[in-house]
């Protein structure tokens, strides 16, 4: 199963955060938002299909986020968690930790914003269009 979010970069995209990455529906980004990779997202976790959400609530679920902008692509793998709510109507956040709030779409990510390919980050800082594809599978 998959969900797709379309967003765009912003001049303040720095991807410097060490434990999270985020895409937001907000139409602005301050330099303090160092985990944010895209703004003006067309969807948020609250918009996701209920079957996708249920699949992500399985502790054995493998959740993958693929970020594509122009010729650049980065994939981050994490896992699901029983406490995921997908209630946020504003932001989707991936975390390297097990912390869960209404914005969390995956936990245990293999890396955070600071680990993203710098060419992808540069493209986003130039305002590139961003497509984020979230997929969920079960590790049987």
Tab-separated table of C-alpha atoms in Angstrom:
chain	number	residue	atom	x	y	z
A	1	UNK	CA	0.000	0.000	0.000
A	2	UNK	CA	1.150	3.517	-0.667
A	3	UNK	CA	0.335	7.169	-0.060
A	4	UNK	CA	1.751	10.105	-2.033
A	5	UNK	CA	2.342	13.675	-0.886
A	6	UNK	CA	3.307	16.486	-3.239
A	7	UNK	CA	5.115	19.496	-1.812
A	8	UNK	CA	7.852	21.933	-2.771
A	9	UNK	CA	11.179	23.023	-1.407
A	10	UNK	CA	12.009	26.419	0.070
A	11	UNK	CA	15.142	28.542	0.367
A	12	UNK	CA	15.355	27.715	4.103
A	13	UNK	CA	15.510	23.924	3.610
A	14	UNK	CA	18.704	22.928	5.426
A	15	UNK	CA	18.023	19.296	6.362
A	16	UNK	CA	20.266	19.570	9.409
A	17	UNK	CA	18.112	17.815	12.028
A	18	UNK	CA	19.595	14.716	13.606
A	19	UNK	CA	16.496	12.759	14.608
A	20	UNK	CA	13.546	13.699	12.349
A	21	UNK	CA	12.483	14.661	8.833
A	22	UNK	CA	9.237	16.406	7.962
A	23	UNK	CA	6.938	17.587	5.183
A	24	UNK	CA	4.367	20.242	6.126
A	25	UNK	CA	1.269	21.846	4.667
A	26	UNK	CA	2.520	25.208	5.983
A	27	UNK	CA	3.328	27.763	3.282
A	28	UNK	CA	6.424	29.112	5.018
A	29	UNK	CA	9.659	27.820	6.530
A	30	UNK	CA	11.930	29.595	8.971
A	31	UNK	CA	15.607	28.650	9.375
A	32	UNK	CA	14.663	26.991	12.690
A	33	UNK	CA	12.737	24.305	10.765
A	34	UNK	CA	15.846	22.280	10.083
A	35	UNK	CA	13.990	18.967	9.770
A	36	UNK	CA	11.553	20.216	7.116
A	37	UNK	CA	12.228	19.064	3.557
A	38	UNK	CA	9.061	20.356	1.896
A	39	UNK	CA	6.276	22.876	2.417
A	40	UNK	CA	2.809	23.426	0.933
A	41	UNK	CA	2.154	19.685	1.032
A	42	UNK	CA	-1.095	18.757	-0.679
A	43	UNK	CA	-1.902	16.112	1.947
A	44	UNK	CA	-1.252	15.360	5.600
A	45	UNK	CA	-1.490	12.129	7.616
A	46	UNK	CA	-5.170	12.795	8.449
A	47	UNK	CA	-5.901	12.453	4.697
A	48	UNK	CA	-4.426	8.962	4.389
A	49	UNK	CA	-6.568	5.907	3.657
A	50	UNK	CA	-7.702	4.024	6.766
A	51	UNK	CA	-6.297	0.725	5.429
A	52	UNK	CA	-2.862	2.331	5.010
A	53	UNK	CA	-3.050	3.704	8.570
A	54	UNK	CA	-4.086	0.322	9.969
A	55	UNK	CA	-1.193	-1.385	8.155
A	56	UNK	CA	1.271	1.135	9.643
A	57	UNK	CA	-0.002	0.389	13.159
A	58	UNK	CA	1.523	-3.086	12.969
A	59	UNK	CA	4.801	-3.188	14.911
A	60	UNK	CA	6.196	-5.506	12.211
A	61	UNK	CA	5.346	-3.114	9.370
A	62	UNK	CA	8.192	-1.795	7.240
A	63	UNK	CA	7.444	1.807	6.251
A	64	UNK	CA	9.501	3.385	3.479
A	65	UNK	CA	9.547	7.071	2.537
A	66	UNK	CA	10.931	7.982	-0.898
A	67	UNK	CA	11.680	11.650	-1.581
A	68	UNK	CA	12.033	12.633	-5.247
A	69	UNK	CA	12.880	16.089	-6.606
A	70	UNK	CA	14.086	16.500	-10.164
A	71	UNK	CA	16.853	13.968	-10.839
A	72	UNK	CA	17.425	13.336	-7.125
A	73	UNK	CA	15.908	10.644	-4.970
A	74	UNK	CA	16.403	9.463	-1.393
A	75	UNK	CA	14.753	6.531	0.358
A	76	UNK	CA	14.478	6.133	4.119
A	77	UNK	CA	13.201	2.967	5.752
A	78	UNK	CA	11.637	2.781	9.196
A	79	UNK	CA	8.868	0.828	10.820
A	80	UNK	CA	5.322	1.083	11.985
A	81	UNK	CA	4.104	1.387	15.569
A	82	UNK	CA	0.821	0.443	17.287
A	83	UNK	CA	0.417	3.984	18.678
A	84	UNK	CA	0.500	5.773	15.303
A	85	UNK	CA	-2.665	7.891	14.901
A	86	UNK	CA	-2.133	9.760	11.602
A	87	UNK	CA	-4.369	12.507	13.041
A	88	UNK	CA	-2.275	15.521	12.006
A	89	UNK	CA	-3.806	17.745	9.347
A	90	UNK	CA	-0.566	19.713	9.087
A	91	UNK	CA	2.658	17.655	9.018
A	92	UNK	CA	4.094	14.201	8.337
A	93	UNK	CA	7.170	13.356	10.421
A	94	UNK	CA	9.595	10.440	10.265
A	95	UNK	CA	11.632	9.739	13.389
A	96	UNK	CA	14.799	7.824	14.203
A	97	UNK	CA	13.417	7.277	17.729
A	98	UNK	CA	10.293	5.430	18.901
A	99	UNK	CA	8.532	8.671	19.877
A	100	UNK	CA	4.993	8.894	18.488
A	101	UNK	CA	2.652	11.870	18.194
A	102	UNK	CA	-0.175	12.756	15.799
A	103	UNK	CA	2.350	13.816	13.106
A	104	UNK	CA	4.459	10.636	13.173
A	105	UNK	CA	4.274	8.419	10.055
A	106	UNK	CA	7.193	6.103	10.832
A	107	UNK	CA	9.612	5.390	13.678
A	108	UNK	CA	13.055	3.825	13.786
A	109	UNK	CA	14.115	5.597	10.586
A	110	UNK	CA	17.584	4.607	9.392
A	111	UNK	CA	18.511	8.317	9.268
A	112	UNK	CA	17.003	11.774	9.705
A	113	UNK	CA	17.101	14.997	7.665
A	114	UNK	CA	20.865	15.392	8.154
A	115	UNK	CA	21.430	12.094	6.341
A	116	UNK	CA	19.687	13.135	3.120
A	117	UNK	CA	21.669	13.444	-0.091
A	118	UNK	CA	23.049	16.987	-0.243
A	119	UNK	CA	22.228	17.372	-3.946
A	120	UNK	CA	18.578	16.605	-3.156
A	121	UNK	CA	18.698	19.109	-0.283
A	122	UNK	CA	20.220	21.751	-2.590
A	123	UNK	CA	17.456	21.172	-5.152
A	124	UNK	CA	14.842	21.604	-2.421
A	125	UNK	CA	16.566	24.779	-1.187
A	126	UNK	CA	16.178	26.039	-4.767
A	127	UNK	CA	12.415	25.415	-4.532
A	128	UNK	CA	12.172	22.145	-6.451
A	129	UNK	CA	8.901	20.234	-6.595
A	130	UNK	CA	8.952	17.281	-4.174
A	131	UNK	CA	7.082	13.995	-4.313
A	132	UNK	CA	7.070	11.877	-1.158
A	133	UNK	CA	5.872	8.301	-1.545
A	134	UNK	CA	5.161	6.343	1.618
A	135	UNK	CA	4.827	2.574	1.297
A	136	UNK	CA	4.012	-0.010	3.940
A	137	UNK	CA	4.799	-3.706	3.797
A	138	UNK	CA	4.882	-6.438	6.366
A	139	UNK	CA	8.079	-8.301	7.096
A	140	UNK	CA	6.739	-11.827	7.129
